[in-house]
Short mmCIF file of C-alpha atoms in Angstrom, two decimals:
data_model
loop_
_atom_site.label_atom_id
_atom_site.label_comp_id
_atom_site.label_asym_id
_atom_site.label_seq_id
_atom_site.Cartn_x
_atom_site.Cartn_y
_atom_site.Cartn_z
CA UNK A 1 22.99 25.32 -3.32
CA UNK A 2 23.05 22.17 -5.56
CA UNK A 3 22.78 23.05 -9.09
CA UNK A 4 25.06 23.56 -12.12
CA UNK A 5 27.00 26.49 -12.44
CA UNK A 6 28.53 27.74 -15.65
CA UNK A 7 31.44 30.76 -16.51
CA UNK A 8 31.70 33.13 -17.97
CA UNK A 9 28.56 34.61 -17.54
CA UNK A 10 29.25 36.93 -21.00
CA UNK A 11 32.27 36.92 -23.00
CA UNK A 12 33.53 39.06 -25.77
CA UNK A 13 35.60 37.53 -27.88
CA UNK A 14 37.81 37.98 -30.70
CA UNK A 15 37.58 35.70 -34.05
CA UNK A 16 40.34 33.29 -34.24
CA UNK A 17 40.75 33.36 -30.14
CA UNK A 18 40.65 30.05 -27.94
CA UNK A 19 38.33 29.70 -25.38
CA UNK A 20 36.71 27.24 -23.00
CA UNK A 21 33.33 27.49 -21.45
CA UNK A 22 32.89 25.87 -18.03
CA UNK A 23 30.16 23.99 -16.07
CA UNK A 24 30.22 22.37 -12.87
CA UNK A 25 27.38 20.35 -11.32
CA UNK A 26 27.45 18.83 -7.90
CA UNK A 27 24.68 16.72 -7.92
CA UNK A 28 26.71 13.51 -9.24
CA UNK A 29 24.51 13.47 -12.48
CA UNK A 30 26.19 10.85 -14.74
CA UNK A 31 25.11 12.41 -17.86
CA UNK A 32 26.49 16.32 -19.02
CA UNK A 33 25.50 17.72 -22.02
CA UNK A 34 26.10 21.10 -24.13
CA UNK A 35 23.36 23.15 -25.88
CA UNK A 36 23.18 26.07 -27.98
CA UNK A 37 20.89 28.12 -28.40
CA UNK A 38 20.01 30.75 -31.37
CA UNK A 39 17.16 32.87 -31.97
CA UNK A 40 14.40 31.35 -34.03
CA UNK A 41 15.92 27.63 -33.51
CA UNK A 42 15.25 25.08 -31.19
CA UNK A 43 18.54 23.91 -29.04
CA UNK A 44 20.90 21.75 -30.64
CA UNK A 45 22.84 19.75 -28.89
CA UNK A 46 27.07 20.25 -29.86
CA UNK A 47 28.57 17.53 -27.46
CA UNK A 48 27.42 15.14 -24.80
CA UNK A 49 28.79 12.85 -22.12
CA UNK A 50 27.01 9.50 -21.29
CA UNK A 51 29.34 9.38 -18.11
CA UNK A 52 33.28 10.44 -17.15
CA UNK A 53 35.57 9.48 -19.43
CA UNK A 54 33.38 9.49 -22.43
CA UNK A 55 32.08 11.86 -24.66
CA UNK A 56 29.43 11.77 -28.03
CA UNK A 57 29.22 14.09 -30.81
CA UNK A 58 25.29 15.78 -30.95
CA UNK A 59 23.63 17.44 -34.05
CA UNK A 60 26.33 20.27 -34.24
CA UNK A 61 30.01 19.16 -32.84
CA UNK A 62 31.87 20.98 -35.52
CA UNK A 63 34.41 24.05 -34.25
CA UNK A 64 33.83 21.93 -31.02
CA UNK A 65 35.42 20.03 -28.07
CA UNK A 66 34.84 18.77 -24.73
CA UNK A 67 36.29 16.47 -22.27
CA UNK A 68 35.35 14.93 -19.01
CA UNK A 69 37.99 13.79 -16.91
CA UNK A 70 35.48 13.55 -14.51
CA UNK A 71 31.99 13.60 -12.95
CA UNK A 72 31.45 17.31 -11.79
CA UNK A 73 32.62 18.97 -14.98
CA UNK A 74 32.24 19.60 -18.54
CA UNK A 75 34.30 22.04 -19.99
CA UNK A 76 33.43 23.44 -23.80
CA UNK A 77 36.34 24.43 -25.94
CA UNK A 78 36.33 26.54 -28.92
CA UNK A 79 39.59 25.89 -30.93
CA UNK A 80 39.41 28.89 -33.26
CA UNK A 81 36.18 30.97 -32.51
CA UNK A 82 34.42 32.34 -35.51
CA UNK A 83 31.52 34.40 -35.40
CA UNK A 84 29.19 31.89 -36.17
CA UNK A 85 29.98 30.43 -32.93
CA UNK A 86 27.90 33.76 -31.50
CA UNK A 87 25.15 32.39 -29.39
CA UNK A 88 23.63 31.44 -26.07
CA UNK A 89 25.66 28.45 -24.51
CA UNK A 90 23.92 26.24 -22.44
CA UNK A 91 25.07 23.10 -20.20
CA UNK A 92 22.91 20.51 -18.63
CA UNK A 93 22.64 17.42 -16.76
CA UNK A 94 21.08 14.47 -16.04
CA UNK A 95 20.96 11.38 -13.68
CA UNK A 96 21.42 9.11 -16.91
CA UNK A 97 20.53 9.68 -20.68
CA UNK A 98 17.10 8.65 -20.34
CA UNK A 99 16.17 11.05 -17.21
CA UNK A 100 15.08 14.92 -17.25
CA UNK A 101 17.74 17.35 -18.01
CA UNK A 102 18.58 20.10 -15.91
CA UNK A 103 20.03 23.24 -17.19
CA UNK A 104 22.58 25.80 -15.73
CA UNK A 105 22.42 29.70 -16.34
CA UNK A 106 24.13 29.99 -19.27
CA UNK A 107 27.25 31.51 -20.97
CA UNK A 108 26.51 34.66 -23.71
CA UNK A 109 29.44 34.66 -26.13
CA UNK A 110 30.09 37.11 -28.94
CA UNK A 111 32.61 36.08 -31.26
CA UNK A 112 33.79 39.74 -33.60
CA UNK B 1 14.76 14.25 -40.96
CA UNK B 2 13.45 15.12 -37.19
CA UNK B 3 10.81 18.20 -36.70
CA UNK B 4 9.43 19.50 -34.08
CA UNK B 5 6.40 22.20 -34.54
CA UNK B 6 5.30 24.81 -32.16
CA UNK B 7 3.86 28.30 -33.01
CA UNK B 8 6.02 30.90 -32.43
CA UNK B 9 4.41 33.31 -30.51
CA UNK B 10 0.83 33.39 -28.48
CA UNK B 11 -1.44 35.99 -26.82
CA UNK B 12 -3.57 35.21 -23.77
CA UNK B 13 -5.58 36.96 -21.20
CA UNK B 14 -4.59 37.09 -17.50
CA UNK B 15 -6.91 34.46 -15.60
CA UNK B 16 -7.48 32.78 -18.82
CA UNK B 17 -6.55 29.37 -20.17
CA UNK B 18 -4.18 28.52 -23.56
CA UNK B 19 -3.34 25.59 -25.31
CA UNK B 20 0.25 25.18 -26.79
CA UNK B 21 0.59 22.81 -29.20
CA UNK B 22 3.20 20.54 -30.14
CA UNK B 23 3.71 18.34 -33.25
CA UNK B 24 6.52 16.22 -33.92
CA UNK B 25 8.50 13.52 -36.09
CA UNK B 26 11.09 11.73 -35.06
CA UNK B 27 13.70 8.74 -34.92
CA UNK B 28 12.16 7.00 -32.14
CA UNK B 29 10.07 8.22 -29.25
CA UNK B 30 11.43 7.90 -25.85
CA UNK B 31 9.07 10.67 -24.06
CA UNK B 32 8.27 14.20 -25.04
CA UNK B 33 9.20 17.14 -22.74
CA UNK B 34 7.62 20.46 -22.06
CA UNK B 35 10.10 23.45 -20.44
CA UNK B 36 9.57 26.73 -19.55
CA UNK B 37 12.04 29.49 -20.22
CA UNK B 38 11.58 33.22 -19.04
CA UNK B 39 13.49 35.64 -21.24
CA UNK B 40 17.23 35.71 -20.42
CA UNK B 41 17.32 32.40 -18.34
CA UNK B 42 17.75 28.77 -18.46
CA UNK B 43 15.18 26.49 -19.76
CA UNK B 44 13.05 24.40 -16.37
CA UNK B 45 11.39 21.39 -16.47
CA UNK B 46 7.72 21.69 -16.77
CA UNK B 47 6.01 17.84 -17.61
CA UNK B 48 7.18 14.54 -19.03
CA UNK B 49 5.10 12.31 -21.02
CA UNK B 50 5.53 8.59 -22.49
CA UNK B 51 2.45 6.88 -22.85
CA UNK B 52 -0.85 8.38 -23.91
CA UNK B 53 -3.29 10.69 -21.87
CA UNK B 54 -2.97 13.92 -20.02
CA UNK B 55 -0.40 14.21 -17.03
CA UNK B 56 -1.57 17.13 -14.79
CA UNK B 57 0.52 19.16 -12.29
CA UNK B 58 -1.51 22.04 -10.74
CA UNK B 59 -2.33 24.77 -13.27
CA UNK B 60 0.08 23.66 -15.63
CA UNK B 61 -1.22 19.88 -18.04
CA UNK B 62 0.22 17.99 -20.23
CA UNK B 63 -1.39 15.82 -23.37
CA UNK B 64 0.22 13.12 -25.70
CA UNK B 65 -0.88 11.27 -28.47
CA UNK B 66 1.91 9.30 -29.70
CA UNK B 67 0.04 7.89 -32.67
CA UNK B 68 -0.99 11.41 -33.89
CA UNK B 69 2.79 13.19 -32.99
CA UNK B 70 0.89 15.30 -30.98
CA UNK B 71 1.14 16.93 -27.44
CA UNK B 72 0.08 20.22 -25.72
CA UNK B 73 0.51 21.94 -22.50
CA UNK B 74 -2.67 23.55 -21.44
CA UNK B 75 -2.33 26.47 -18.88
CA UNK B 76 -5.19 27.45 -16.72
CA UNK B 77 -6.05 30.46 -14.24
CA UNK B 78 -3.15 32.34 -16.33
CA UNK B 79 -0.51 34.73 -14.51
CA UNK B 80 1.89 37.22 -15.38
CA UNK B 81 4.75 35.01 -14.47
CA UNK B 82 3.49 32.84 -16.79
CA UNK B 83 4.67 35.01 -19.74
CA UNK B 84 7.27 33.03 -20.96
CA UNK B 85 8.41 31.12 -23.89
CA UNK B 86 7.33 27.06 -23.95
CA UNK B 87 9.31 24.46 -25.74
CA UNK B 88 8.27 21.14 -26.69
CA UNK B 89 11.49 18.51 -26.91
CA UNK B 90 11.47 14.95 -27.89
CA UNK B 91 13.78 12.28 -26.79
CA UNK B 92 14.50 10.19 -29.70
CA UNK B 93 15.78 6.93 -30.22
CA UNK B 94 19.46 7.68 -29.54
CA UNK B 95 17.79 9.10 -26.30
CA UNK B 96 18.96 12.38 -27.63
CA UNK B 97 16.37 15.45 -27.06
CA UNK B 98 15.40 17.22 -29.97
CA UNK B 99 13.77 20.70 -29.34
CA UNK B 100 11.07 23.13 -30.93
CA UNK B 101 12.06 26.59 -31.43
CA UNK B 102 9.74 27.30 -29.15
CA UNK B 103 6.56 29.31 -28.40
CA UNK B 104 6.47 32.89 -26.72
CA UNK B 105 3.41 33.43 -24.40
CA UNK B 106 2.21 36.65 -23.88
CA UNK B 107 0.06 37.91 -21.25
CA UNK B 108 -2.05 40.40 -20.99
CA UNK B 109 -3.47 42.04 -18.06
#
């Protein structure tokens, strides 16, 4: 089924711990971006990706990084989680920048 | 700075219709987006609009009046399903998307 996928599905983690989010889409969507999501707040984007081998910083890159070695994935790293960093994860896609973004299921990380 | 304003939360009646509003100020305007987003899932495309007027799609319409910063999704004939939360996003002039908090829809029976 084409789509975007994203793991884990829910993580526990512990403050101060590494950890990289991962999303894979195989519908050859040039543009990948990374969303999260609190409660009471719109999305805000953390990191985007125009196409491989380039990446942008969005409204809220800090504690952040990403890479995209190439078209099919977008992995999210967390350096040094902190608990701030507790929220709804969300990756998306689209065709280019200025086309609709499609989102994958989402990642729930708590950060103790 | 960029705003987007949605209420947070409306009630409707099943078989009814309800307007969600949508208000927004921006960098730019490169289209305004309406999503759907049941509770513990991703957000789905809804409607897209860029120039004035209303964009329909079955029960679900869309309305933008770029010189007001206005939009709203109207829903008629009103289901269960359709208990969801809506959020309004606006593509700015970096062609970035910048979202409302979004608006809860409750349905009643």
């Amino acid at each position: 089924i084409a789509g975007i996928t994203q793991a884990p599905t829910s993580q526990i983690l512990a403050a101060g711990r590494r950890m990289t989010l991962r999303c894979t889409q195989d519908m050859r969507h040039n543009a990948m971006y990374w969303y999260r999501q609190d409660l009471g707040l719109g999305l805000r984007l953390i990191h985007y990706s125009n196409t491989a081998g380039t990446t942008g910083k969005g409204e809220v890159p800090d504690g952040y990084s990403v890479s995209r070695a190439n078209t099919d994935d977008f992995p999210l790293t967390l350096a040094s989680a902190v608990p701030s960093q507790t929220s709804v994860y969300f990756c998306a896609s689209s065709d280019s920048e200025a086309d609709t973004q499609y989102f994958g299921p989402g990642t729930r990380l708590t950060v103790l | 700075g960029q705003n987007i304003d949605q209420p947070t939360e409306m009630t409707a009646t099943e078989g009814a219709i309800v307007q969600i509003n949508c208000t927004y100020q921006t960098s730019g305007f490169n289209g305004l987006f309406w999503y759907q987003q049941h509770a513990g899932e991703a957000p789905t495309f809804l409607s897209y609009n860029v120039l004035d007027g209303l964009e329909e799609k079955g029960r679900f319409s869309s309305f933008l009046s770029r010189s007001k910063g206005y939009s709203y999704l109207l829903l008629k004939e009103l289901q269960m399903k359709d208990s969801a939360s809506y959020l309004c996003a606006v593509r700015d002039s970096n062609y970035q998307l910048i979202w409302g908090a979004g608006t809860k829809l409750i349905i009643k029976p």
